[in-house]
Short mmCIF file of C-alpha atoms and ligand atoms in Angstrom, two decimals:
data_model
loop_
_atom_site.label_atom_id
_atom_site.label_comp_id
_atom_site.label_asym_id
_atom_site.label_seq_id
_atom_site.Cartn_x
_atom_site.Cartn_y
_atom_site.Cartn_z
CA MET A 1 28.58 -86.02 75.26
CA LYS A 2 25.59 -85.66 77.39
CA PRO A 3 24.77 -82.85 79.90
CA ALA A 4 26.06 -83.22 83.47
CA PRO A 5 23.25 -84.12 85.82
CA PHE A 6 20.95 -81.23 86.91
CA ASP A 7 17.71 -80.76 88.90
CA TYR A 8 14.77 -79.57 86.98
CA HIS A 9 12.38 -76.90 88.21
CA ARG A 10 9.18 -76.06 86.13
CA ALA A 11 8.37 -72.47 87.32
CA THR A 12 4.64 -71.62 87.66
CA CYS A 13 5.11 -67.82 87.63
CA VAL A 14 7.85 -65.17 87.31
CA ARG A 15 8.23 -64.97 91.15
CA ASP A 16 8.63 -68.75 91.36
CA ALA A 17 11.24 -68.64 88.56
CA VAL A 18 13.41 -65.95 90.06
CA GLN A 19 13.17 -67.43 93.56
CA ALA A 20 14.39 -70.75 92.09
CA LEU A 21 17.35 -68.96 90.61
CA ALA A 22 18.08 -67.18 93.90
CA ASP A 23 17.85 -70.45 95.90
CA ALA A 24 20.44 -72.02 93.68
CA ASP A 25 23.03 -69.43 94.76
CA GLY A 26 24.11 -68.65 91.13
CA ASP A 27 24.24 -72.25 90.01
CA ALA A 28 20.98 -72.21 87.96
CA LYS A 29 20.14 -71.46 84.40
CA ILE A 30 16.84 -70.57 82.81
CA ILE A 31 15.78 -72.74 79.95
CA ALA A 32 13.44 -71.11 77.36
CA GLY A 33 13.68 -72.46 73.81
CA GLY A 34 16.76 -74.37 74.66
CA GLN A 35 18.21 -73.67 71.20
CA SER A 36 21.40 -72.18 72.54
CA LEU A 37 21.58 -73.54 76.02
CA VAL A 38 21.02 -77.20 75.20
CA PRO A 39 24.06 -77.38 72.87
CA VAL A 40 26.15 -75.63 75.59
CA LEU A 41 24.97 -78.18 78.23
CA ALA A 42 25.60 -81.05 75.84
CA VAL A 43 29.36 -80.13 75.52
CA ARG A 44 29.48 -79.38 79.32
CA MET A 45 30.55 -75.79 78.70
CA ALA A 46 27.85 -75.02 81.41
CA ARG A 47 27.06 -77.45 84.24
CA PRO A 48 24.21 -75.75 86.21
CA LYS A 49 22.87 -77.53 89.28
CA VAL A 50 19.34 -76.46 88.41
CA LEU A 51 17.48 -75.78 85.12
CA VAL A 52 14.49 -73.43 85.61
CA ASP A 53 12.01 -74.05 82.84
CA ILE A 54 9.96 -70.91 82.18
CA ASN A 55 7.96 -72.24 79.29
CA ARG A 56 4.74 -72.78 81.28
CA ILE A 57 4.72 -69.34 82.89
CA PRO A 58 1.54 -67.61 81.71
CA GLY A 59 1.64 -64.15 80.28
CA LEU A 60 5.13 -64.16 78.77
CA SER A 61 4.06 -64.95 75.18
CA MET A 62 2.15 -61.82 74.49
CA ILE A 63 2.65 -59.20 71.83
CA VAL A 64 0.89 -56.02 72.87
CA PRO A 65 0.90 -52.47 71.88
CA VAL A 66 2.54 -49.94 74.19
CA ASP A 67 3.10 -46.29 73.83
CA GLY A 68 5.08 -45.80 70.59
CA GLY A 69 5.75 -49.48 69.96
CA VAL A 70 5.01 -53.10 70.96
CA ARG A 71 5.76 -55.12 74.00
CA ILE A 72 7.17 -58.60 73.15
CA GLY A 73 7.00 -61.17 75.92
CA ALA A 74 10.18 -63.09 76.78
CA LEU A 75 8.67 -66.30 75.51
CA VAL A 76 7.55 -65.12 72.04
CA ARG A 77 9.04 -67.63 69.62
CA HIS A 78 11.02 -66.33 66.56
CA ALA A 79 8.40 -67.93 64.36
CA ARG A 80 5.62 -65.93 65.81
CA LEU A 81 7.70 -62.74 65.65
CA ALA A 82 8.18 -63.47 61.97
CA GLU A 83 4.49 -63.77 61.37
CA GLN A 84 3.05 -60.84 63.37
CA THR A 85 2.21 -57.67 61.57
CA ALA A 86 2.26 -55.17 64.40
CA HIS A 87 6.10 -54.51 64.03
CA PRO A 88 7.23 -55.24 60.40
CA MET A 89 10.87 -54.64 61.20
CA LEU A 90 10.94 -57.24 63.77
CA ALA A 91 9.12 -59.60 61.57
CA GLU A 92 11.77 -59.20 58.86
CA ALA A 93 14.60 -59.62 61.27
CA ALA A 94 13.00 -62.77 62.80
CA ARG A 95 12.73 -64.41 59.31
CA TRP A 96 16.65 -64.29 59.20
CA ILE A 97 17.13 -66.33 62.43
CA GLY A 98 18.32 -69.82 61.74
CA HIS A 99 15.93 -72.42 60.19
CA ALA A 100 12.27 -73.18 60.81
CA ALA A 101 12.94 -75.62 63.65
CA ILE A 102 15.05 -73.11 65.55
CA ARG A 103 12.53 -70.32 64.93
CA SER A 104 9.68 -72.58 66.17
CA ARG A 105 11.40 -73.04 69.60
CA GLY A 106 13.77 -70.06 70.20
CA THR A 107 12.47 -67.04 72.09
CA SER A 108 12.95 -63.34 72.05
CA GLY A 109 14.13 -63.30 75.72
CA GLY A 110 16.50 -66.18 75.16
CA SER A 111 18.09 -64.37 72.14
CA LEU A 112 18.69 -61.20 74.11
CA ALA A 113 19.91 -63.07 77.20
CA HIS A 114 22.25 -65.23 75.13
CA ALA A 115 23.72 -62.09 73.47
CA ASP A 116 25.38 -63.76 70.56
CA PRO A 117 27.34 -61.09 68.67
CA ALA A 118 25.99 -62.52 65.30
CA ALA A 119 22.31 -62.66 66.45
CA GLU A 120 19.62 -60.58 64.75
CA LEU A 121 17.35 -59.45 67.62
CA PRO A 122 20.01 -57.65 69.68
CA VAL A 123 21.01 -55.66 66.59
CA VAL A 124 17.32 -54.57 66.01
CA ALA A 125 17.02 -53.96 69.78
CA ALA A 126 20.08 -51.57 69.61
CA ALA A 127 18.81 -49.69 66.57
CA LEU A 128 15.40 -49.24 68.16
CA GLU A 129 16.82 -48.40 71.63
CA ALA A 130 14.61 -51.10 73.04
CA THR A 131 13.80 -51.37 76.77
CA ILE A 132 14.31 -54.71 78.49
CA HIS A 133 12.08 -55.58 81.39
CA LEU A 134 13.78 -57.67 84.14
CA ALA A 135 12.46 -59.37 87.23
CA SER A 136 14.21 -60.74 90.36
CA PRO A 137 13.23 -61.59 93.99
CA ARG A 138 14.17 -57.96 94.69
CA GLY A 139 11.53 -56.55 92.37
CA THR A 140 11.69 -55.35 88.76
CA ARG A 141 13.77 -53.01 86.78
CA THR A 142 14.32 -51.98 83.14
CA SER A 143 17.47 -51.67 81.12
CA SER A 144 18.20 -50.11 77.75
CA ALA A 145 19.34 -52.49 75.06
CA ALA A 146 22.67 -50.57 74.95
CA ASP A 147 23.36 -51.02 78.70
CA PHE A 148 22.22 -54.68 78.64
CA CYS A 149 24.76 -56.21 76.18
CA VAL A 150 28.35 -55.71 77.51
CA GLY A 151 30.28 -58.26 75.44
CA ALA A 152 30.07 -61.39 73.44
CA LEU A 153 27.64 -63.70 75.28
CA GLU A 154 27.74 -61.18 78.24
CA THR A 155 24.99 -59.07 79.65
CA THR A 156 24.28 -57.27 82.86
CA LEU A 157 21.69 -59.99 83.85
CA GLU A 158 22.15 -60.77 87.58
CA GLU A 159 22.21 -64.49 88.55
CA ASP A 160 18.73 -64.24 90.03
CA GLU A 161 17.19 -62.16 87.25
CA MET A 162 15.10 -62.95 84.23
CA ILE A 163 13.86 -61.11 81.14
CA THR A 164 10.11 -60.79 81.15
CA ALA A 165 9.48 -58.63 78.11
CA ILE A 166 11.11 -56.25 75.62
CA ASP A 167 9.57 -52.89 74.49
CA MET A 168 10.39 -52.30 70.88
CA PRO A 169 9.54 -48.75 69.50
CA LEU A 170 7.82 -48.73 66.17
CA PRO A 171 10.05 -46.90 63.58
CA GLN A 172 8.62 -44.54 60.96
CA ARG A 173 10.97 -45.97 58.31
CA TRP A 174 13.45 -48.79 58.55
CA GLY A 175 15.76 -51.14 56.74
CA PHE A 176 17.22 -54.49 57.62
CA ALA A 177 20.10 -56.14 55.62
CA GLU A 178 22.16 -59.12 56.50
CA PHE A 179 25.06 -60.91 54.88
CA SER A 180 25.36 -64.62 55.63
CA ARG A 181 26.90 -67.39 53.47
CA ARG A 182 23.71 -69.45 53.34
CA HIS A 183 20.23 -68.35 54.38
CA GLY A 184 19.72 -69.48 58.01
CA ASP A 185 23.40 -69.10 58.96
CA PHE A 186 24.28 -66.50 61.64
CA GLY A 187 25.04 -63.20 59.89
CA LEU A 188 28.57 -62.23 59.14
CA VAL A 189 27.32 -58.59 59.11
CA THR A 190 23.86 -57.51 60.09
CA VAL A 191 22.55 -53.92 59.79
CA ALA A 192 19.35 -52.60 61.36
CA ALA A 193 18.46 -48.97 60.46
CA ALA A 194 15.41 -47.24 61.96
CA GLU A 195 14.01 -43.80 61.92
CA VAL A 196 12.38 -43.04 65.31
CA GLY A 197 11.07 -39.60 66.20
CA GLY A 198 12.55 -38.13 63.07
CA HIS A 199 16.11 -39.35 63.66
CA TRP A 200 17.93 -42.30 62.11
CA ARG A 201 19.67 -44.93 64.24
CA ILE A 202 21.93 -47.51 62.51
CA ALA A 203 23.25 -50.55 64.42
CA VAL A 204 25.73 -53.06 63.00
CA GLY A 205 26.11 -56.64 64.23
CA GLY A 206 28.83 -59.16 63.72
CA VAL A 207 31.61 -56.57 63.85
CA GLY A 208 32.34 -56.72 67.56
CA GLY A 209 31.27 -58.33 70.84
CA VAL A 210 28.05 -56.26 70.88
CA PRO A 211 25.91 -54.45 68.25
CA VAL A 212 27.60 -51.13 67.31
CA ARG A 213 25.66 -47.90 66.90
CA VAL A 214 27.45 -45.88 64.30
CA LYS A 215 26.50 -42.43 65.52
CA GLU A 216 28.34 -40.24 63.05
CA ALA A 217 26.79 -42.22 60.19
CA GLU A 218 23.34 -41.60 61.73
CA GLN A 219 23.89 -37.93 61.95
CA LEU A 220 25.17 -37.73 58.43
CA HIS A 221 22.14 -39.61 57.17
CA ASP A 222 19.78 -37.39 59.18
CA SER A 223 21.40 -34.36 57.44
CA GLY A 224 20.83 -35.79 54.06
CA ALA A 225 24.53 -36.58 53.28
CA PRO A 226 25.28 -38.82 50.24
CA LEU A 227 25.18 -42.48 50.95
CA GLU A 228 28.93 -42.82 50.35
CA LYS A 229 29.73 -40.54 53.22
CA VAL A 230 27.24 -42.34 55.49
CA THR A 231 28.74 -45.80 54.72
CA ALA A 232 32.26 -44.57 55.07
CA ALA A 233 31.41 -43.12 58.51
CA ALA A 234 29.89 -46.40 59.53
CA VAL A 235 32.96 -48.26 58.54
CA ALA A 236 35.24 -45.80 60.48
CA ALA A 237 33.15 -46.46 63.62
CA ILE A 238 33.76 -50.30 63.74
CA SER A 239 36.75 -52.36 64.71
CA PRO A 240 35.98 -55.89 63.57
CA GLY A 241 38.31 -58.75 64.21
CA SER A 242 39.35 -61.57 61.91
CA ASP A 243 38.08 -65.15 62.58
CA ILE A 244 37.61 -68.30 60.59
CA HIS A 245 34.44 -66.93 58.96
CA ALA A 246 35.79 -63.61 57.66
CA SER A 247 38.74 -61.26 57.80
CA ALA A 248 38.41 -57.86 59.46
CA GLU A 249 38.84 -56.23 56.08
CA TYR A 250 36.02 -58.36 54.54
CA ARG A 251 33.70 -57.42 57.43
CA ARG A 252 34.49 -53.70 56.84
CA ALA A 253 33.68 -54.06 53.12
CA MET A 254 30.37 -55.92 53.96
CA THR A 255 29.53 -53.24 56.47
CA ALA A 256 29.73 -50.53 53.87
CA GLU A 257 27.71 -52.49 51.45
CA PHE A 258 25.04 -53.62 53.87
CA VAL A 259 24.59 -50.22 55.50
CA ARG A 260 24.04 -48.96 52.01
CA ARG A 261 21.47 -51.68 51.35
CA ALA A 262 19.55 -51.13 54.53
CA LEU A 263 19.28 -47.46 53.88
CA VAL A 264 18.39 -47.85 50.14
CA GLN A 265 15.78 -50.42 51.24
CA GLN A 266 14.05 -48.06 53.58
CA LYS A 267 13.63 -45.46 50.83
CA GLU A 268 12.04 -48.04 48.66
CA ARG A 269 9.73 -49.23 51.37
CA ALA A 270 8.83 -45.70 52.34
CA ALA A 271 7.93 -45.00 48.82
CA ALA A 272 5.84 -48.17 48.35
C1 FAD B 1 21.58 -74.41 64.50
C2 FAD B 1 21.27 -73.14 65.09
C3 FAD B 1 21.20 -72.09 64.33
C4 FAD B 1 20.85 -70.81 64.87
N1 FAD B 1 20.89 -69.67 64.15
C5 FAD B 1 20.69 -68.49 64.68
C6 FAD B 1 20.63 -67.22 63.92
O1 FAD B 1 20.84 -67.29 62.68
N2 FAD B 1 20.33 -66.10 64.45
C7 FAD B 1 20.11 -66.03 65.85
O2 FAD B 1 19.80 -64.97 66.35
N3 FAD B 1 20.07 -67.14 66.64
C8 FAD B 1 20.30 -68.30 66.01
N4 FAD B 1 20.33 -69.44 66.84
C9 FAD B 1 19.99 -69.35 68.31
C10 FAD B 1 18.47 -69.15 68.56
O3 FAD B 1 17.97 -67.94 68.03
C11 FAD B 1 18.16 -69.27 69.96
O4 FAD B 1 16.82 -69.49 70.01
C12 FAD B 1 18.43 -68.03 70.87
O5 FAD B 1 19.75 -67.63 70.78
C13 FAD B 1 18.14 -68.40 72.27
O6 FAD B 1 16.84 -68.48 72.66
P1 FAD B 1 16.31 -69.78 73.41
O7 FAD B 1 14.89 -69.34 73.71
O8 FAD B 1 16.46 -71.00 72.66
O9 FAD B 1 17.12 -69.73 74.70
P2 FAD B 1 17.79 -70.95 75.57
O10 FAD B 1 18.70 -71.76 74.70
O11 FAD B 1 16.72 -71.55 76.36
O12 FAD B 1 18.68 -70.04 76.56
C14 FAD B 1 19.77 -69.29 76.05
C15 FAD B 1 20.35 -68.52 77.29
O13 FAD B 1 19.50 -67.44 77.61
C16 FAD B 1 19.02 -67.58 79.04
N5 FAD B 1 17.70 -67.23 79.04
C17 FAD B 1 16.67 -67.69 78.19
N6 FAD B 1 15.57 -67.04 78.40
C18 FAD B 1 15.79 -66.17 79.43
C19 FAD B 1 15.10 -65.11 80.08
N7 FAD B 1 13.67 -64.94 79.76
N8 FAD B 1 15.64 -64.39 80.99
C20 FAD B 1 16.91 -64.56 81.26
N9 FAD B 1 17.69 -65.47 80.70
C21 FAD B 1 17.15 -66.26 79.81
C22 FAD B 1 19.37 -69.09 79.34
O14 FAD B 1 19.58 -69.28 80.67
C23 FAD B 1 20.60 -69.37 78.54
O15 FAD B 1 21.74 -68.81 79.17
C24 FAD B 1 20.59 -70.69 66.35
C25 FAD B 1 20.58 -71.89 67.08
C26 FAD B 1 20.88 -73.01 66.50
C27 FAD B 1 20.89 -74.28 67.39
#
């Protein structure tokens, strides 16, 4: 199948992009890397009247230091994120995204906006309590990562809004562990663990519609509890479903193991 016909608007700046979204009365889609949107268009699961191309907007591909972390522009490609050294945890997570071709086009903003429950960046954003910068014709606002993702492929983005950047705090220590059948596949279970401001935050992806923060496990880890207690608390906090990829029971078992690996990994890295 081919996409249904659409008009194409190449935005010159953020204001132009969000105005084009507003002018289409909810019948427009931003296209960034196109890695998730184009397949959806091709099978006509989406039939927007207008595609707003943001790829030529200047200033959205930056990675700059901000207080306590880095600001990632919405158009930063996964490949660049994997290569940068300013935020090692993000670099590690980006290396797990798809294959080289996908990483060379896919963007940070696109990954968060698409909100795939198995995607890596939303899990890291949840663990780091990232701040998402949004623009619309009405002005700008910020959203916490936790408030932004509300369900599988569902966010609080308004029809005339776009992501411009994401602030990712820099953790003192961190771990990232993912289980997928083959390298490059979406993760069945993805765990991001980060120590920020002396407290651990642990987010698990692939076990629900949105990344799950396992708060009791975090507190146990902060208090120095044995890893078995921490992983048991993490498993108790999730309610995964069964699908063609894995049963709920399997995902629970993988969560215990990959929370353990993420936390063991951080200890090794901290000691290195
Ligand atoms: C074969 C294959 C394997 C993949 N494997 C993985 C994987 O293992 N892990 C993973 O995380 N992802 C994976 N992906 C998805 C990939 O990471 C995409 O790049 C990402 O999900 C979307 O980014 P994009 O820039 O391509 O967005 P697009 O496809 O251009 O857009 C996706 C959605 O986000 C919206 N959007 C894009 N940018 C913005 C913005 N700045 N503001 C508001 N809305 C915006 C679009 O309107 C659209 O609804 C895979 C994709 C393919 C095709």
